[in-house]
Short mmCIF file of C-alpha atoms and ligand atoms in Angstrom, two decimals:
data_model
loop_
_atom_site.label_atom_id
_atom_site.label_comp_id
_atom_site.label_asym_id
_atom_site.label_seq_id
_atom_site.Cartn_x
_atom_site.Cartn_y
_atom_site.Cartn_z
CA UNK B 1227 0.00 0.00 0.00
CA UNK B 1228 1.30 3.44 -0.92
CA UNK B 1229 1.79 6.08 1.75
CA UNK B 1230 0.03 9.16 0.41
CA UNK B 1231 1.25 12.42 1.92
CA UNK B 1232 0.34 16.03 1.22
CA UNK B 1233 3.07 18.63 1.49
CA UNK B 1234 0.92 21.51 2.66
CA UNK B 1235 1.02 24.95 4.19
CA UNK B 1236 -1.41 27.67 3.17
CA UNK B 1237 1.42 30.19 3.10
CA UNK B 1238 3.31 30.68 -0.15
CA UNK B 1239 7.08 30.55 -0.42
CA UNK B 1240 7.62 28.36 2.64
CA UNK B 1241 9.33 25.49 0.82
CA UNK B 1242 6.47 23.16 -0.13
CA UNK B 1243 7.62 22.64 -3.70
CA UNK B 1244 11.30 22.41 -2.81
CA UNK B 1245 10.42 19.79 -0.21
CA UNK B 1246 8.12 17.85 -2.56
CA UNK B 1247 10.61 17.67 -5.41
CA UNK B 1248 13.66 16.88 -3.30
CA UNK B 1249 11.86 14.38 -1.12
CA UNK B 1250 10.51 12.60 -4.22
CA UNK B 1251 14.00 12.39 -5.72
CA UNK B 1252 15.57 11.34 -2.41
CA UNK B 1253 12.94 8.64 -1.87
CA UNK B 1254 13.58 7.33 -5.39
CA UNK B 1255 17.30 7.23 -4.63
CA UNK B 1256 16.48 5.28 -1.48
CA UNK B 1257 14.77 2.64 -3.62
CA UNK B 1258 11.19 3.78 -3.02
CA UNK B 1259 8.72 3.79 -5.93
CA UNK B 1260 7.46 7.35 -5.82
CA UNK B 1261 4.76 9.41 -7.52
CA UNK B 1262 4.80 13.21 -7.20
CA UNK B 1263 1.55 15.07 -7.84
CA UNK B 1264 1.82 18.73 -8.77
CA UNK B 1265 -1.43 20.20 -7.48
CA UNK B 1266 -0.40 23.84 -7.94
CA UNK B 1267 -1.34 25.71 -11.16
CA UNK B 1268 2.04 27.45 -10.95
CA UNK B 1269 3.60 24.17 -12.08
CA UNK B 1270 6.82 24.73 -10.15
CA UNK B 1271 7.17 21.08 -9.12
CA UNK B 1272 6.69 20.12 -12.77
CA UNK B 1273 9.44 22.47 -13.99
CA UNK B 1274 11.70 21.48 -11.09
CA UNK B 1275 11.31 17.86 -12.17
CA UNK B 1276 12.67 18.67 -15.62
CA UNK B 1277 9.32 18.72 -17.41
CA UNK B 1278 8.25 21.73 -19.47
CA UNK B 1279 4.81 22.74 -18.21
CA UNK B 1280 4.10 24.66 -21.43
CA UNK B 1281 4.29 21.56 -23.59
CA UNK B 1282 1.93 19.23 -21.73
CA UNK B 1283 -0.71 17.30 -23.67
CA UNK B 1284 -2.34 16.09 -20.48
CA UNK B 1285 -2.01 17.39 -16.96
CA UNK B 1286 -3.47 16.88 -13.52
CA UNK B 1287 -6.26 19.19 -14.72
CA UNK B 1288 -7.40 16.57 -17.24
CA UNK B 1289 -7.32 13.92 -14.52
CA UNK B 1290 -9.38 15.93 -12.04
CA UNK B 1291 -12.15 16.88 -14.47
CA UNK B 1292 -12.31 13.36 -15.91
CA UNK B 1293 -10.83 14.00 -19.35
CA UNK B 1294 -7.90 11.59 -18.93
CA UNK B 1295 -6.87 8.68 -16.71
CA UNK B 1296 -3.83 8.59 -14.48
CA UNK B 1297 -1.97 6.26 -16.85
CA UNK B 1298 -2.00 8.84 -19.63
CA UNK B 1299 -1.30 11.86 -17.42
CA UNK B 1300 1.70 10.48 -15.56
CA UNK B 1301 5.16 10.98 -16.97
CA UNK B 1302 8.58 10.06 -15.67
CA UNK B 1303 10.88 12.77 -14.36
CA UNK B 1304 14.09 11.88 -16.21
CA UNK B 1305 16.43 13.52 -13.68
CA UNK B 1306 14.37 12.66 -10.61
CA UNK B 1307 13.61 9.00 -11.29
CA UNK B 1308 10.08 9.30 -9.92
CA UNK B 1309 6.78 9.57 -11.78
CA UNK B 1310 4.88 12.85 -11.80
CA UNK B 1311 1.38 14.06 -12.58
CA UNK B 1312 2.35 17.43 -14.04
CA UNK B 1313 0.52 20.73 -13.81
CA UNK B 1314 0.26 24.07 -15.51
CA UNK B 1315 -2.12 27.04 -15.72
CA UNK B 1316 -4.94 24.80 -16.99
CA UNK B 1317 -5.35 23.67 -13.41
CA UNK B 1318 -6.50 27.11 -12.32
CA UNK B 1319 -9.69 26.47 -14.31
CA UNK B 1320 -10.29 23.14 -12.58
CA UNK B 1321 -11.20 24.95 -9.40
CA UNK B 1322 -14.29 26.43 -11.06
CA UNK B 1323 -15.21 23.34 -13.07
CA UNK B 1324 -14.91 21.05 -10.06
CA UNK B 1325 -17.57 22.95 -8.15
CA UNK B 1326 -20.24 21.55 -10.46
CA UNK B 1327 -18.95 17.97 -10.48
CA UNK B 1328 -20.15 15.16 -8.24
CA UNK B 1329 -17.89 14.05 -5.38
CA UNK B 1330 -15.81 17.10 -6.26
CA UNK B 1331 -13.49 16.74 -3.26
CA UNK B 1332 -12.82 13.03 -3.99
CA UNK B 1333 -11.75 13.25 -7.64
CA UNK B 1334 -8.06 12.76 -6.95
CA UNK B 1335 -8.63 10.04 -4.36
CA UNK B 1336 -10.74 8.04 -6.80
CA UNK B 1337 -8.20 8.48 -9.60
CA UNK B 1338 -5.37 7.26 -7.38
CA UNK B 1339 -7.14 4.21 -6.00
CA UNK B 1340 -6.40 1.90 -8.94
CA UNK B 1341 -2.68 2.77 -8.90
CA UNK B 1342 -2.01 2.29 -5.24
CA UNK B 1343 0.04 -0.86 -5.83
CA UNK B 1344 2.39 0.96 -8.23
CA UNK B 1345 4.00 3.08 -5.53
CA UNK B 1346 5.51 3.09 -2.06
CA UNK B 1347 5.07 6.85 -1.68
CA UNK B 1348 2.74 9.37 -3.27
CA UNK B 1349 3.60 13.01 -2.51
CA UNK B 1350 1.17 15.82 -3.25
CA UNK B 1351 2.60 19.33 -3.68
CA UNK B 1352 -0.31 21.55 -2.62
CA UNK B 1353 -1.01 25.13 -3.69
CA UNK B 1354 -0.68 27.93 -1.11
CA UNK B 1355 -4.36 28.05 -0.21
CA UNK B 1356 -7.05 25.99 1.42
CA UNK B 1357 -8.89 25.64 -1.87
CA UNK B 1358 -10.83 22.83 -3.50
CA UNK B 1359 -7.55 21.67 -5.01
CA UNK B 1360 -5.93 21.41 -1.58
CA UNK B 1361 -9.09 19.72 -0.30
CA UNK B 1362 -8.69 17.11 -3.05
CA UNK B 1363 -5.14 16.57 -1.85
CA UNK B 1364 -6.14 16.27 1.80
CA UNK B 1365 -9.00 13.89 0.97
CA UNK B 1366 -6.54 11.62 -0.87
CA UNK B 1367 -3.87 11.52 1.80
CA UNK B 1368 -3.04 9.52 4.90
CA UNK B 1369 -1.05 12.36 6.29
CA UNK B 1370 0.35 15.84 5.96
CA UNK B 1371 3.95 16.97 5.97
CA UNK B 1372 4.15 20.64 6.91
CA UNK B 1373 7.26 22.54 5.84
CA UNK B 1374 7.74 25.72 7.80
CA UNK B 1375 10.19 28.49 8.38
CA UNK B 1376 11.00 29.28 11.96
CA UNK B 1377 9.70 32.83 11.86
CA UNK B 1378 7.67 34.98 14.15
CA UNK B 1379 4.31 34.45 12.44
CA UNK B 1380 4.89 30.78 11.71
CA UNK B 1381 3.09 29.52 14.81
CA UNK B 1382 0.03 31.61 14.02
CA UNK B 1383 -0.26 30.31 10.47
CA UNK B 1384 0.26 26.83 11.80
CA UNK B 1385 -2.82 26.91 14.01
CA UNK B 1386 -4.99 27.84 10.98
CA UNK B 1387 -3.57 24.89 9.09
CA UNK B 1388 -3.99 22.50 11.99
CA UNK B 1389 -7.64 23.58 12.33
CA UNK B 1390 -8.25 23.01 8.63
CA UNK B 1391 -6.69 19.55 8.86
CA UNK B 1392 -8.96 18.78 11.82
CA UNK B 1393 -12.02 19.84 9.81
CA UNK B 1394 -11.06 17.69 6.85
CA UNK B 1395 -10.43 14.81 9.26
CA UNK B 1396 -13.87 15.24 10.85
CA UNK B 1397 -15.86 15.75 7.65
CA UNK B 1398 -14.10 13.99 4.81
CA UNK B 1399 -11.15 11.81 5.68
CA UNK B 1400 -10.86 9.94 8.97
CA UNK B 1401 -7.42 8.63 8.01
CA UNK B 1402 -5.81 12.06 7.79
CA UNK B 1403 -3.19 12.98 10.34
CA UNK B 1404 -0.21 15.24 10.69
CA UNK B 1405 2.90 13.20 9.94
CA UNK B 1406 5.25 15.93 10.98
CA UNK B 1407 6.57 19.45 10.82
CA UNK B 1408 9.72 20.00 8.79
CA UNK B 1409 11.86 23.00 9.60
CA UNK B 1410 13.16 24.47 6.33
CA UNK B 1411 15.33 27.40 5.21
CA UNK B 1412 16.80 27.28 8.67
CA UNK B 1413 19.51 29.73 9.59
CA UNK B 1414 21.07 28.75 12.95
CA UNK B 1415 22.76 32.16 13.26
CA UNK B 1416 19.38 33.79 13.78
CA UNK B 1417 18.44 33.76 17.44
CA UNK B 1418 14.77 34.16 16.59
CA UNK B 1419 14.83 31.05 14.41
CA UNK B 1420 16.40 29.06 17.22
CA UNK B 1421 13.72 30.29 19.61
CA UNK B 1422 10.85 29.41 17.28
CA UNK B 1423 12.46 26.05 16.57
CA UNK B 1424 12.64 25.29 20.30
CA UNK B 1425 9.03 26.45 20.71
CA UNK B 1426 7.95 24.05 17.98
CA UNK B 1427 9.72 21.17 19.68
CA UNK B 1428 8.16 21.85 23.06
CA UNK B 1429 4.70 22.35 21.55
CA UNK B 1430 4.61 19.53 19.02
CA UNK B 1431 7.13 17.07 20.49
CA UNK B 1432 7.93 14.15 18.21
CA UNK B 1433 5.68 15.59 15.49
CA UNK B 1434 8.71 17.74 14.66
CA UNK B 1435 11.06 15.89 12.32
CA UNK B 1436 14.65 15.58 13.53
CA UNK B 1437 15.97 16.65 10.16
CA UNK B 1438 16.37 20.40 9.72
CA UNK B 1439 16.80 21.75 6.18
CA UNK B 1440 19.22 24.67 6.15
CA UNK B 1441 18.91 27.74 3.97
CA UNK B 1442 21.11 26.73 1.06
CA UNK B 1443 21.45 28.53 -2.25
CA UNK B 1444 22.04 25.30 -4.20
CA UNK B 1445 18.45 24.24 -3.46
CA UNK B 1446 17.21 27.55 -4.86
CA UNK B 1447 19.41 27.31 -7.98
CA UNK B 1448 18.45 23.75 -8.91
CA UNK B 1449 14.96 24.45 -10.39
CA UNK B 1450 16.39 26.82 -13.01
CA UNK B 1451 18.33 23.82 -14.31
CA UNK B 1452 15.20 21.65 -14.29
CA UNK B 1453 16.75 19.47 -11.61
CA UNK B 1454 15.92 18.46 -8.04
CA UNK B 1455 18.52 19.85 -5.65
CA UNK B 1456 19.56 16.35 -4.61
CA UNK B 1457 20.51 15.69 -8.26
CA UNK B 1458 21.91 19.15 -9.08
CA UNK B 1459 24.40 19.19 -6.22
CA UNK B 1460 24.14 16.07 -4.12
CA UNK B 1461 26.98 17.11 -1.83
CA UNK B 1462 25.42 20.44 -0.86
CA UNK B 1463 24.15 20.83 2.68
CA UNK B 1464 20.60 21.33 1.43
CA UNK B 1465 20.65 18.16 -0.64
CA UNK B 1466 22.19 16.18 2.21
CA UNK B 1467 19.38 17.35 4.48
CA UNK B 1468 16.68 16.16 2.09
CA UNK B 1469 18.46 12.81 1.66
CA UNK B 1470 18.49 12.47 5.46
CA UNK B 1471 14.84 13.51 5.61
CA UNK B 1472 13.87 10.74 3.18
CA UNK B 1473 15.61 8.26 5.46
CA UNK B 1474 13.82 9.65 8.50
CA UNK B 1475 10.47 9.46 6.74
CA UNK B 1476 11.02 5.86 5.64
CA UNK B 1477 11.70 4.99 9.29
CA UNK B 1478 8.74 7.00 10.57
CA UNK B 1479 6.19 5.33 8.30
CA UNK B 1480 7.12 1.97 9.81
CA UNK B 1481 5.62 3.22 13.07
CA UNK B 1482 2.35 4.52 11.54
P1 ADP W 558 6.33 27.08 -1.86
O1 ADP W 558 6.14 25.89 -2.75
O2 ADP W 558 5.86 26.84 -0.45
O3 ADP W 558 5.73 28.32 -2.44
P2 ADP W 558 9.11 26.99 -2.66
O4 ADP W 558 9.57 25.60 -2.41
O5 ADP W 558 8.77 27.35 -4.06
O6 ADP W 558 7.90 27.35 -1.70
O7 ADP W 558 10.24 27.95 -2.07
C1 ADP W 558 10.14 29.36 -2.15
C2 ADP W 558 11.49 29.93 -2.56
O8 ADP W 558 12.47 29.63 -1.59
C3 ADP W 558 12.00 29.34 -3.87
O9 ADP W 558 12.66 30.34 -4.58
C4 ADP W 558 12.98 28.26 -3.42
O10 ADP W 558 13.99 28.03 -4.35
C5 ADP W 558 13.53 28.88 -2.14
N1 ADP W 558 13.93 27.85 -1.16
C6 ADP W 558 13.18 26.83 -0.69
N2 ADP W 558 13.85 26.12 0.22
C7 ADP W 558 15.08 26.70 0.35
C8 ADP W 558 16.23 26.45 1.15
N3 ADP W 558 16.26 25.43 2.03
N4 ADP W 558 17.29 27.26 1.01
C9 ADP W 558 17.25 28.30 0.13
N5 ADP W 558 16.22 28.59 -0.63
C10 ADP W 558 15.12 27.81 -0.53
MG1 MG W 559 4.97 25.69 -4.47
#
């Protein structure tokens, strides 16, 4: 059975896509059969996986509105090694079209069901909103991985997200739980970041992953080469952190 995890945080620019792409590539390198789902119309996970979002015949949009099956939408990420359901601007329209469809929040879940045996991990890169797209992600998942920066307002945003996850759990998906919080773009020289990091640990205990992803320019440079950071510069501190995170996640799922 595949472990299906959303990478979610309603804030933009907090490292969801960087985490999704690098975790997918690191899991593949650890021998895990992995599917990455780009659920953001910006298509950043698609581009970062070496796939040109402008040239797609089919995308996750076609899957969600019922125009194409998963087997025709999925493509392999040549540099990453994992499979991906790519996205582009078409997906922005899905939001409106989905409203009128039956079981609109379960479209992705139903599409994934038949392919469960193909993968060990399915990662869903969510858009920065609590939209119908994100709801489709959360309804499909067993758990949520929350990347966050250790900043002043981080805790506040986190409680909104935790409440939304609770609502989805209560109303749509009894399986859903928080797998863990991942500290990203961490700069240990900043006292404030250390304080927020310690606050997270005392508040959320072992829901905070041990791995901390440092702020590292190589991770930011990789997408412009169409490569996951762990492929672009495997030796960089950022890449090493995501490789360690994949190992930590593989261990953690054994306890779920
Ligand atoms: P989101 O998907 O949440 O909007 P991204 O993953 O796109 O966030 O990250 C936002 C920006 O920060 C991007 O330019 C990305 O390259 C950069 N970034 C993400 N993680 C790191 C990191 N650990 N170190 C340096 N830059 C990072
Ligand atoms: Mg993103």
